[in-house]
Short mmCIF file of C-alpha atoms and ligand atoms in Angstrom, two decimals:
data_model
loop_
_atom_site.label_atom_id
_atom_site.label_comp_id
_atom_site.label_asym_id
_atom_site.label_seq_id
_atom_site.Cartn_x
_atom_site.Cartn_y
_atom_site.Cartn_z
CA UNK A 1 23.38 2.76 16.81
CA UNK A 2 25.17 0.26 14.27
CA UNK A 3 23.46 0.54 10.98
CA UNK A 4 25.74 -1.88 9.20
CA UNK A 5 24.02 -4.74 7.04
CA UNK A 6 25.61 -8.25 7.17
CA UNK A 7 27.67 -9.22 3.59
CA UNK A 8 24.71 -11.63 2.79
CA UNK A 9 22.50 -9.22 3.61
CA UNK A 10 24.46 -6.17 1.75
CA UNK A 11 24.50 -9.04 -1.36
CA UNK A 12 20.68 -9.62 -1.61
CA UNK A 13 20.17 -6.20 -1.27
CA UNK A 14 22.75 -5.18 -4.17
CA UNK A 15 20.56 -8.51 -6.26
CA UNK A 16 17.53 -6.90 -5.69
CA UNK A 17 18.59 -3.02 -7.15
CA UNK A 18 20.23 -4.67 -10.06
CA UNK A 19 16.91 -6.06 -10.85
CA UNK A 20 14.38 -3.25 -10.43
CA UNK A 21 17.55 -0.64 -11.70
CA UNK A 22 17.21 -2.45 -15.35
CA UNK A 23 13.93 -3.83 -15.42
CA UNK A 24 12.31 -0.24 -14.24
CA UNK A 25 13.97 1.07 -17.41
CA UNK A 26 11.42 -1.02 -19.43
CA UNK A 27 8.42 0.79 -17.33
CA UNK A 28 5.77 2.87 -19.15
CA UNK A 29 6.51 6.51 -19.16
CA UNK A 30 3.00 6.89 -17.47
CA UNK A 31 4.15 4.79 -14.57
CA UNK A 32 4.32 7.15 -12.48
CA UNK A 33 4.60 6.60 -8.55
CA UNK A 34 1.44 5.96 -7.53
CA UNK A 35 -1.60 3.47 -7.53
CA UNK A 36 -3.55 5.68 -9.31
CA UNK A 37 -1.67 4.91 -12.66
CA UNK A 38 -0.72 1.25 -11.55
CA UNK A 39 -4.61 0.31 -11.47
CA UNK A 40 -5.87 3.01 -13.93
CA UNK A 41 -4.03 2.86 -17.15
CA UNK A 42 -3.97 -0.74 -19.00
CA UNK A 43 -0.33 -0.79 -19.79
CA UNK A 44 0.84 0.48 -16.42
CA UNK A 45 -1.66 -2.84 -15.32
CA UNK A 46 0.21 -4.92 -18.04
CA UNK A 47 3.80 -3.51 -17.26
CA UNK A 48 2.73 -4.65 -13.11
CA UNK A 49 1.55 -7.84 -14.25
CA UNK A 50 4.87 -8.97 -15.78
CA UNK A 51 6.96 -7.24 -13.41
CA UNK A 52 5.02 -9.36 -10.92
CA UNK A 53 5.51 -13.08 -12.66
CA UNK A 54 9.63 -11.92 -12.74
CA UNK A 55 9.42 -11.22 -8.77
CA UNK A 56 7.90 -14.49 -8.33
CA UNK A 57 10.29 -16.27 -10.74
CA UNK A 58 12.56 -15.30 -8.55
CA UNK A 59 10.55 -16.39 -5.22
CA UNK A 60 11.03 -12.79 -4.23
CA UNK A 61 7.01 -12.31 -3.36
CA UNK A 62 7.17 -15.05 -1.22
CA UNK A 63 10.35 -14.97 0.78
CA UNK A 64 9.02 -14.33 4.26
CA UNK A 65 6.56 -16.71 4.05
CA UNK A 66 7.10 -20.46 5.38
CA UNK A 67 8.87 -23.09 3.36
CA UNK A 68 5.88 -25.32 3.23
CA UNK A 69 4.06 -22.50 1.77
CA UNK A 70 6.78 -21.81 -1.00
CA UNK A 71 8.51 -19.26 0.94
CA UNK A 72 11.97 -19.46 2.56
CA UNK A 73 11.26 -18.14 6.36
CA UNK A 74 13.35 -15.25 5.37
CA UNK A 75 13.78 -12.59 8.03
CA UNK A 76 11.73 -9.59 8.27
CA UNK A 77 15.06 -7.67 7.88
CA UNK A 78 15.15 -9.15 4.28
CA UNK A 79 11.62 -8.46 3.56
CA UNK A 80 12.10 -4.69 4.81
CA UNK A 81 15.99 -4.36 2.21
CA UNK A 82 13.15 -5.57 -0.36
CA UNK A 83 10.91 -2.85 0.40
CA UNK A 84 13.56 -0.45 0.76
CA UNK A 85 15.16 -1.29 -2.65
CA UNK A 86 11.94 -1.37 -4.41
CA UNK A 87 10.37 1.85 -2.91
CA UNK A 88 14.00 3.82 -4.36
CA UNK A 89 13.13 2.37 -8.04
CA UNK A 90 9.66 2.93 -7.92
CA UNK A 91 9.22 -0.84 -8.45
CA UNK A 92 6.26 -2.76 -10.05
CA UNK A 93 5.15 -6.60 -9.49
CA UNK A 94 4.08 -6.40 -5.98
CA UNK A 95 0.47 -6.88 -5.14
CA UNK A 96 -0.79 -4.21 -2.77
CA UNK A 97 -3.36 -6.21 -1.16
CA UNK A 98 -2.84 -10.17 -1.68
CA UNK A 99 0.70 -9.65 -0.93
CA UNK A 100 0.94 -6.94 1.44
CA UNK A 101 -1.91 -7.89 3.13
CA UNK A 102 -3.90 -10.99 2.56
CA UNK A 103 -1.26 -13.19 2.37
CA UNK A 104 0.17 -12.49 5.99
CA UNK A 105 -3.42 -12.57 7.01
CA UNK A 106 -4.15 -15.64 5.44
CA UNK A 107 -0.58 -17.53 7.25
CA UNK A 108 -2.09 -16.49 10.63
CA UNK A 109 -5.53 -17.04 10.62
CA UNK A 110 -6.34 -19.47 7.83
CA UNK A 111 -6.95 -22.92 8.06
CA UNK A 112 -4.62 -25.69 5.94
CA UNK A 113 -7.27 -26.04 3.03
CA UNK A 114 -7.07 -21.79 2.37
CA UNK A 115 -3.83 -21.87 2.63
CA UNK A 116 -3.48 -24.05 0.27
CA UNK A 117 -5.47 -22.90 -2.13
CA UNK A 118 -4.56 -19.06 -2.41
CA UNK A 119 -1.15 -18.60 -1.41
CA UNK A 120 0.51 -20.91 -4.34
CA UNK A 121 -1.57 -19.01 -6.41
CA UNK A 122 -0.46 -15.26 -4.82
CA UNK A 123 2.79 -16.43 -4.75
CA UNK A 124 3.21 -17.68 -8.42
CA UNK A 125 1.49 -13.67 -9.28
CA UNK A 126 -1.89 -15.94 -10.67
CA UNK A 127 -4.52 -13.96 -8.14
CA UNK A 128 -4.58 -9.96 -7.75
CA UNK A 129 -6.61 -9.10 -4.98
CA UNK A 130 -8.81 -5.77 -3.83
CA UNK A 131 -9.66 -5.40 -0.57
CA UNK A 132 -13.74 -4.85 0.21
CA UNK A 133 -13.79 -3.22 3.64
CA UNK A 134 -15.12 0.49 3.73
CA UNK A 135 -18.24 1.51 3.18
CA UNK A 136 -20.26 4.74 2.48
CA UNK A 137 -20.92 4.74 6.16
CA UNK A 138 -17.91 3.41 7.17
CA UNK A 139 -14.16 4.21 7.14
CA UNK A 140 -12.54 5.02 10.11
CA UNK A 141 -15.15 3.46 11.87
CA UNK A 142 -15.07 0.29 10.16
CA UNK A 143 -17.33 -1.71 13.13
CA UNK A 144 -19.80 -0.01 12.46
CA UNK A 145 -19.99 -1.63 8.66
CA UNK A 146 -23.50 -3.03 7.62
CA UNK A 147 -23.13 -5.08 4.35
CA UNK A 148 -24.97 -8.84 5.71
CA UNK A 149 -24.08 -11.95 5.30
CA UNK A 150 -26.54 -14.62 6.06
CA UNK A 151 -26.02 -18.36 6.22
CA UNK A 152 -27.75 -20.60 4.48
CA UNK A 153 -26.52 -24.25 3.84
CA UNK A 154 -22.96 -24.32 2.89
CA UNK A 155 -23.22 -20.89 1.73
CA UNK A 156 -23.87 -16.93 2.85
CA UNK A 157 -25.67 -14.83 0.83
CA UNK A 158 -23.81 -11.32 1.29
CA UNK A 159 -25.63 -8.25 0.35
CA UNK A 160 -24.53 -4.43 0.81
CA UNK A 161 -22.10 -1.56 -0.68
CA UNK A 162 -18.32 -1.15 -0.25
CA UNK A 163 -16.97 2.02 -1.78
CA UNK A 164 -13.06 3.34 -2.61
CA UNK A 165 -12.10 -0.40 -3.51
CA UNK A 166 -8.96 0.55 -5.04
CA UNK A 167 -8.51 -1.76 -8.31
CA UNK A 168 -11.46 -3.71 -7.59
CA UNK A 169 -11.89 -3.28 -11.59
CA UNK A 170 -8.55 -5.17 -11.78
CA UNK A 171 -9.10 -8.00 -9.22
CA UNK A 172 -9.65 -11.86 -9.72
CA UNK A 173 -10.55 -12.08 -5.95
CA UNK A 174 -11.16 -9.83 -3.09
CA UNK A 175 -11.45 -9.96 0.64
CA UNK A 176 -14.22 -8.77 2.52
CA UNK A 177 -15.75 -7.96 5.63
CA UNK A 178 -19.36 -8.53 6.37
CA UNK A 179 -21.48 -8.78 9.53
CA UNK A 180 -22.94 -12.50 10.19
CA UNK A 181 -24.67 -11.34 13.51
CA UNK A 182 -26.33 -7.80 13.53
CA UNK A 183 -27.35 -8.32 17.43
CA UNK A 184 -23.47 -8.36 18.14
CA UNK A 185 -22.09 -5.39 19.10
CA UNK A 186 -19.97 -3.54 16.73
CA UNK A 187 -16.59 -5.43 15.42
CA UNK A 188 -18.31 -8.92 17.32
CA UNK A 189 -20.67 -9.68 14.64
CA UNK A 190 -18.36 -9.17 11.84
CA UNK A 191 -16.90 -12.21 9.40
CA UNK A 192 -13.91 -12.03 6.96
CA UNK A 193 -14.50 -13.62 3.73
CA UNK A 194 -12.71 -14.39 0.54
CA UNK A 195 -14.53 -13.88 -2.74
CA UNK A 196 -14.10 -14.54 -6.40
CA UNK A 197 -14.11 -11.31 -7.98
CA UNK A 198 -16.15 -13.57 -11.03
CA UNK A 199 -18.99 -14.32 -8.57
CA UNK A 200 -23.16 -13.04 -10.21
CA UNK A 201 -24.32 -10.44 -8.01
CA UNK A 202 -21.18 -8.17 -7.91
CA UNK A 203 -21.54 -4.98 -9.42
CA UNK A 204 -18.02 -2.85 -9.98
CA UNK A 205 -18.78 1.04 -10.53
CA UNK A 206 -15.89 3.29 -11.28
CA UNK A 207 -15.28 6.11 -9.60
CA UNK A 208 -12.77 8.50 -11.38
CA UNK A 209 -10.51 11.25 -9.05
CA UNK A 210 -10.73 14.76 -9.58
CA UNK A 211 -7.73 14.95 -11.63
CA UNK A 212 -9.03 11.79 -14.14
CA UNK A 213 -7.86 8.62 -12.70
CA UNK A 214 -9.29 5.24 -12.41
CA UNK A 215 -8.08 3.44 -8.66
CA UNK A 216 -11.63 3.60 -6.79
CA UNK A 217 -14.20 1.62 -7.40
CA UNK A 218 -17.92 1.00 -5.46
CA UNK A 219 -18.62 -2.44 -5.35
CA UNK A 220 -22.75 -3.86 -5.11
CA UNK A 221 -23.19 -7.00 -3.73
CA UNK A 222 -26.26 -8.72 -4.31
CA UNK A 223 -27.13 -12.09 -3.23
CA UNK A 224 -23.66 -12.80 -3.62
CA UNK A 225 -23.23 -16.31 -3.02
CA UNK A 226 -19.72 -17.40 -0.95
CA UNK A 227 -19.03 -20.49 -0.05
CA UNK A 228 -18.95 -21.11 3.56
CA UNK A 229 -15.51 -22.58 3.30
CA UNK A 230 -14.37 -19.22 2.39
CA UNK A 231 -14.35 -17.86 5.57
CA UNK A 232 -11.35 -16.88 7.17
CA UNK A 233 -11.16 -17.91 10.98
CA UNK A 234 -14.49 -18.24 13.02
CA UNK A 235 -17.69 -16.94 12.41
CA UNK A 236 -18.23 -13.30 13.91
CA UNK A 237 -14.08 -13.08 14.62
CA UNK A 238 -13.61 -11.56 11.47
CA UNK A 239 -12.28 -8.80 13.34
CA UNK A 240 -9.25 -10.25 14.44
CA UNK A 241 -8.00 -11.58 11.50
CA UNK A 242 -8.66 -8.03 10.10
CA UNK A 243 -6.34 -6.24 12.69
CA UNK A 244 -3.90 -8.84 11.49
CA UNK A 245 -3.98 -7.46 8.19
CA UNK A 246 -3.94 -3.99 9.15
CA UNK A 247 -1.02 -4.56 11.22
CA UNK A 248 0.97 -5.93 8.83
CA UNK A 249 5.04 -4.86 8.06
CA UNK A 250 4.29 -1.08 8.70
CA UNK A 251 7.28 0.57 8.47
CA UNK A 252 6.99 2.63 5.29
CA UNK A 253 10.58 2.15 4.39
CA UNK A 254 9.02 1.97 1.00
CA UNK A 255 7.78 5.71 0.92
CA UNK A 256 11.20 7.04 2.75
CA UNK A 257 13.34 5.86 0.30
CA UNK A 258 10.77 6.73 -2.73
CA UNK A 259 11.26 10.36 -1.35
CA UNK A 260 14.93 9.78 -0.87
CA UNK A 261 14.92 9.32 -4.78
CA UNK A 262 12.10 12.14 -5.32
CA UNK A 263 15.21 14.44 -3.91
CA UNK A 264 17.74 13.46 -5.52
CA UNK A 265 16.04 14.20 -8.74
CA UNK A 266 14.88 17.18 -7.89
CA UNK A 267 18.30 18.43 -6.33
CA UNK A 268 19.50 17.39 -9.86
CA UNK A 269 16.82 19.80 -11.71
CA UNK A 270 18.02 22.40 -9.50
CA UNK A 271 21.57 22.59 -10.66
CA UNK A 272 20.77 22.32 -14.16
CA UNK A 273 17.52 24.43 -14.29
CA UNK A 274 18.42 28.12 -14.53
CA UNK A 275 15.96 31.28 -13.30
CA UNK A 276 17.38 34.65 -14.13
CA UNK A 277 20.94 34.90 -13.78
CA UNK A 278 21.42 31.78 -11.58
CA UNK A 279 20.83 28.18 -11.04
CA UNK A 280 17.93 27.14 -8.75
CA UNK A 281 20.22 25.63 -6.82
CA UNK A 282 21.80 28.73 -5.93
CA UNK A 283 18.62 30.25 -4.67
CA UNK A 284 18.95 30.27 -0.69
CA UNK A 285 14.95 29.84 0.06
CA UNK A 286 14.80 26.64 -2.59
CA UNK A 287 18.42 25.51 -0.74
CA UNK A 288 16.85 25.78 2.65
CA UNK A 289 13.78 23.54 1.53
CA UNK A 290 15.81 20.87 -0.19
CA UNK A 291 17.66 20.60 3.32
CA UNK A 292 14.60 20.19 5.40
CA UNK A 293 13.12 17.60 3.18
CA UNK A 294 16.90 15.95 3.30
CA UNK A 295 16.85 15.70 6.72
CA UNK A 296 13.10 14.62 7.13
CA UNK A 297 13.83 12.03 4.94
CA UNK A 298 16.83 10.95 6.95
CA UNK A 299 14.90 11.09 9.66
CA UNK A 300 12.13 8.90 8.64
CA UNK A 301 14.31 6.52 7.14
CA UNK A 302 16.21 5.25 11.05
CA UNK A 303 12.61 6.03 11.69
CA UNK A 304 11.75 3.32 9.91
CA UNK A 305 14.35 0.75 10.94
CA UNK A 306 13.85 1.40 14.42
CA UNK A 307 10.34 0.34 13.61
CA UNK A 308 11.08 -2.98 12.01
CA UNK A 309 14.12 -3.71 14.52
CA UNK A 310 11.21 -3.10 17.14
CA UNK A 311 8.93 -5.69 15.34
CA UNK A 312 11.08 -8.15 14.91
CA UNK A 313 12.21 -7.76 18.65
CA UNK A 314 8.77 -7.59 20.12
CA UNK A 315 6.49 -8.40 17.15
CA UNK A 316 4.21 -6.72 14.87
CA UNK A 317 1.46 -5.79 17.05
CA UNK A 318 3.30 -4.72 19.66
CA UNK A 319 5.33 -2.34 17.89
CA UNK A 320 1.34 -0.94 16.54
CA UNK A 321 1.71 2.22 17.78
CA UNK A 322 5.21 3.34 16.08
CA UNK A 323 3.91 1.62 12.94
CA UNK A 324 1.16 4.19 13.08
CA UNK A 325 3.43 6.95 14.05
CA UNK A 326 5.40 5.88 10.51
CA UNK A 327 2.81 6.06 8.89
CA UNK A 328 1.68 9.58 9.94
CA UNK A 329 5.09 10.68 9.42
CA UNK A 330 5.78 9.25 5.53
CA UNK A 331 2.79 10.23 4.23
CA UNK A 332 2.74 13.68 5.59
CA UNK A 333 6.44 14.22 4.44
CA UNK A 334 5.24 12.95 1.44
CA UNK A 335 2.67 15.43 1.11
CA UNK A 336 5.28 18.16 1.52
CA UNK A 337 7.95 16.84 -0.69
CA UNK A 338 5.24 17.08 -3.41
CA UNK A 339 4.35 20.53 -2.49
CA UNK A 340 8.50 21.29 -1.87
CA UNK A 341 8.49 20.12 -5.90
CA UNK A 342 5.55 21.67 -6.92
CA UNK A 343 6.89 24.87 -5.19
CA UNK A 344 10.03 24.64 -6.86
CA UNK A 345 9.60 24.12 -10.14
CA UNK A 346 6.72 26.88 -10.09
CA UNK A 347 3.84 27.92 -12.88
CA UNK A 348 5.11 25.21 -15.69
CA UNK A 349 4.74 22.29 -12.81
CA UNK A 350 0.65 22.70 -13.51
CA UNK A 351 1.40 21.58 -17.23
CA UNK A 352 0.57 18.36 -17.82
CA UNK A 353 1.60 15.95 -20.75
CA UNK A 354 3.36 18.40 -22.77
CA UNK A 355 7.38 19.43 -23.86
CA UNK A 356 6.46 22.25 -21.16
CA UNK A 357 6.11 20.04 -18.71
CA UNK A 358 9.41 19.89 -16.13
CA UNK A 359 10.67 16.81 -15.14
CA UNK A 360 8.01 15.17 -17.19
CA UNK A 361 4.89 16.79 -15.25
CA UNK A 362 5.91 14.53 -12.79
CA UNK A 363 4.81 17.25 -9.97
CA UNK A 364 1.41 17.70 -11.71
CA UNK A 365 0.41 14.58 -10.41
CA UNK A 366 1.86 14.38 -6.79
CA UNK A 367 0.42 17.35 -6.09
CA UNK A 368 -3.37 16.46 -6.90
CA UNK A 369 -2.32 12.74 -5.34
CA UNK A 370 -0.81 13.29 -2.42
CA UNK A 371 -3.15 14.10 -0.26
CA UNK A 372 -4.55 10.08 -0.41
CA UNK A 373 -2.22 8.62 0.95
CA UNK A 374 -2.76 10.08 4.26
CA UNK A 375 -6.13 8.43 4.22
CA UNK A 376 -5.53 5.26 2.61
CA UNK A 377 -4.69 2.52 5.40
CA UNK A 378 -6.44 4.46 7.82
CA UNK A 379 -6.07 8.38 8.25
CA UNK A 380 -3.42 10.74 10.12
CA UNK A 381 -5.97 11.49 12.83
CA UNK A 382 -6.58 7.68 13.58
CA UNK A 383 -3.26 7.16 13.52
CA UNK A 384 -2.54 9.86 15.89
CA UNK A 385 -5.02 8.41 18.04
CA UNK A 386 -2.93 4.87 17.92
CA UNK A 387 -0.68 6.00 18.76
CA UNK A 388 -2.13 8.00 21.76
CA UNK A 389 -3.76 4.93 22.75
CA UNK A 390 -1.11 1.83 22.14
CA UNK A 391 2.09 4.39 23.25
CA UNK A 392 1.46 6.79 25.13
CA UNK A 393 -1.38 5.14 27.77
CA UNK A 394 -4.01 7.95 26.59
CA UNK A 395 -7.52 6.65 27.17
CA UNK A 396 -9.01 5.68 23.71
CA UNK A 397 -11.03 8.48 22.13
CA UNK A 398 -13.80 6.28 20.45
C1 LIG B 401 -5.83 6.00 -1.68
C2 LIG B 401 -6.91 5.27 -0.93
C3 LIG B 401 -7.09 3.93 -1.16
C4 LIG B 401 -8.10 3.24 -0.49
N1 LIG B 401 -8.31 1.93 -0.80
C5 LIG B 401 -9.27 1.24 -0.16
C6 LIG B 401 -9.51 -0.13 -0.50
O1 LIG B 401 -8.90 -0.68 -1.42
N2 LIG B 401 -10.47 -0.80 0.18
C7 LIG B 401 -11.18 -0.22 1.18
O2 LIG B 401 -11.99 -0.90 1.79
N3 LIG B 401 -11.01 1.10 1.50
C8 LIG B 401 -10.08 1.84 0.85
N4 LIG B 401 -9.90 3.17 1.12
C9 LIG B 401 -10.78 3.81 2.08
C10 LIG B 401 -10.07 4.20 3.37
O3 LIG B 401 -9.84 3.08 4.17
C11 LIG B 401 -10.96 5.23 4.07
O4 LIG B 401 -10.98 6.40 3.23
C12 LIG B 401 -10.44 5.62 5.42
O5 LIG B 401 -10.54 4.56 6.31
C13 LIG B 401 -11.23 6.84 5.98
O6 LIG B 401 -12.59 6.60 5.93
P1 LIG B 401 -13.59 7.67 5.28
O7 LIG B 401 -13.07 8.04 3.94
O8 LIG B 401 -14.96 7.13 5.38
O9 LIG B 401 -13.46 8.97 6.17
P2 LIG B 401 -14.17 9.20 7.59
O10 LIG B 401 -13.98 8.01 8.45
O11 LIG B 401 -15.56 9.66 7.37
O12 LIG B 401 -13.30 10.37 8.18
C14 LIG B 401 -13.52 11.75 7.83
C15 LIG B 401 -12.55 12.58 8.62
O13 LIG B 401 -12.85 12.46 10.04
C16 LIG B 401 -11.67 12.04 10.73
N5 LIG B 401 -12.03 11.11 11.81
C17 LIG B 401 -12.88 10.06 11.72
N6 LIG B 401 -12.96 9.43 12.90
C18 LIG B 401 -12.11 10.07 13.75
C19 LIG B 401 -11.73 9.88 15.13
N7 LIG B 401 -12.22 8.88 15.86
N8 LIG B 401 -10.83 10.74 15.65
C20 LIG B 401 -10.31 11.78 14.92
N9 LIG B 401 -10.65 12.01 13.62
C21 LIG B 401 -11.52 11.17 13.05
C22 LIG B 401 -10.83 11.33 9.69
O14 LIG B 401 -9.46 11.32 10.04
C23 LIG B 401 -11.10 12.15 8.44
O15 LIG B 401 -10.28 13.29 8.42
C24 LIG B 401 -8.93 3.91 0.45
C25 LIG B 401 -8.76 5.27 0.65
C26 LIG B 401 -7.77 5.96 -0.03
C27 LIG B 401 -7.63 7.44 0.19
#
């Protein structure tokens, strides 16, 4: 298999490391890796926000999208060398939910008049987004969601509860699902809506991790008022243009090459950081677990190309099941590189804050985080059943 980039290609990548390699240097030392400090601590918010109106300076949040949209119909190769680049420097700027996923929703399934009026706006880093889907009695099984929406002249009145709406405390707008017919069964019945975060009748309640942070919210709709023209696709298809969110550019090159830097620091700690007479990185049981997470990491990372040469070959739904199979894979691997570091490093990786604290207590947190992002985006065991289902020819399980 021929790996090699193209010199344009090799060039934009190289463009897009010199950016995030100096601007990263100005992030906030609570940056971190993870949502939890992107949506939870105000600078880490402020440091996103202006990281965000460089990337779009630059057109770089845009790029796939269509020229009449302000993108440049770059490839989905390009799109993935961003991602790539960015997950390595832990990058900021990139919206998690209007870029990631609205905005490729809202090219498919939108009419002209949407289009126009959010994507300049996503594009130019002027709209965050938070995405209103779960519920208390629904996650995996998202059909089975019960917050209404009833029309009544050129509006629906949406009432119910959505719950671990990640930055929903941070959003100008959000995206939601509601059902418009409760005699429909299941996902028929269901509408996709976009709503102004500013709108009377939403209530945002935090709800704070174990460990302190601020990413989850539950959100209270009452007699929220949304305009009829804020409905994405048809009435009661909601579904669809759901599953085109979900489906989304799912290779998690981004978390691959976040762990690929993970290692390298950590294989740097080793060689410096003594234990008794000898370097950690003379220790055969901590050399044997650097090598397994170096080759899992290799692994995931053709992993992951295969994935997006497979999507760009035979499109994003029908390479469904192997993005779910990434997914399993990166977030379980990152799950164990976190426990690999916490291992490592040993009593002084629980300290957190504090001169004591190795590598900047960096392992405190991925430890107590990790566990998320195996649920986030749908969890391991639905996942597993995709890929069951779409790959394998298994019968579906639900
Ligand atoms: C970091 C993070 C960010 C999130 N952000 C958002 C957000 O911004 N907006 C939003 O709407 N939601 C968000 N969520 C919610 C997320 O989508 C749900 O947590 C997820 O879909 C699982 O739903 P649940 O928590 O209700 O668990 P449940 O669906 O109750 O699942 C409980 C357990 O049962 C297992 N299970 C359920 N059904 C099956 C099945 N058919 N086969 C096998 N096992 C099964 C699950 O895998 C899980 O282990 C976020 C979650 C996390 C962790």
């Amino acid at each position: 298999m021929n790996f090699a980039l193209t010199p344009e290609q090799e060039a934009l990548k190289k463009s897009f490391g010199d950016f995030f390699r100096e601007e990263m240097k100005n992030a906030p030392p609570e940056w971190g890796t993870s949502m939890e400090a992107m949506f939870g601590i105000d600078v880490c918010w402020e440091f996103h926000k202006r990281m965000a109106k460089k990337l779009a300076a630059r057109g770089w949040l845009s790029r796939p999208w269509p020229r009449e949209y302000g993108g440049e119909d770059a490839p989905l190769i390009e799109q993935f060398l961003f991602s790539e680049v960015m997950g390595y420097y832990r990058g900021a700027g990139v919206d998690p939910w209007g870029i990631s996923m609205l905005a490729p929703t809202l090219l498919v399934s939108a009419n002209e008049e949407q289009k126009k009026e959010h994507l300049p706006y996503i594009a130019r880093a002027e709209r965050f987004w938070t995405q209103l889907w779960s519920e208390p009695e629904a996650g995996s099984d998202l059909a089975s969601l019960k917050t209404r929406a009833v029309r009544s002249g050129d509006e629906y009145i949406v009432n119910g509860q959505k719950t671990w709406t990640s930055g929903a405390h941070r959003a100008d707008w959000g995206f939601l699902l509601a059902r418009t017919d409760p005699d429909q069964k299941r996902s028929r019945g269901i509408s996709f809506f976009l709503v102004d975060m500013k709108t009377p009748g939403i209530t945002i309640k935090p709800i704070l991790s174990l460990e302190g942070s601020h990413l989850f919210n539950e959100v209270f709709l009452d007699d929220v008022r949304i305009p009829a023209r804020n409905m994405v696709g048809e009435e009661n298809q909601g579904w669809l243009a759901s599953q085109m969110t979900s489906n989304f550019e799912r290779s998690m090159i981004m978390i691959f090459s976040f762990l690929q830097h993970e290692l390298e620091e950590i294989v740097q700690f080793c060689k410096e950081t003594r234990r008794g007479n000898r370097t950690l990185a003379e220790d055969p049981i901590i050399r044997n677990r650097l090598a397994q997470m170096a080759i899992e990491i290799e692994v995931g990372r053709a992993f992951s190309y295969s994935v997006v040469w497979n999507q760009i070959k035979g499109g994003i739904i029908a390479a469904g099941h192997l993005a779910a199979a990434a997914k399993v894979l990166a977030t379980e691997l990152n799950q164990r590189m976190s426990y690999t570091g916490s291992q490592i490093i040993g009593m002084y990786g629980q300290v957190k804050e504090s001169k004591w604290a190795p590598m900047q207590g960096k392992y405190e947190k991925e430890y107590q985080q990790c566990v998320s992002l195996n649920m986030g985006g749908g969890t391991s065991e639905i996942m597993r059943n995709l890929v069951c289902s779409l790959g394998l020819g298994l019968p579906r399980s639900w």
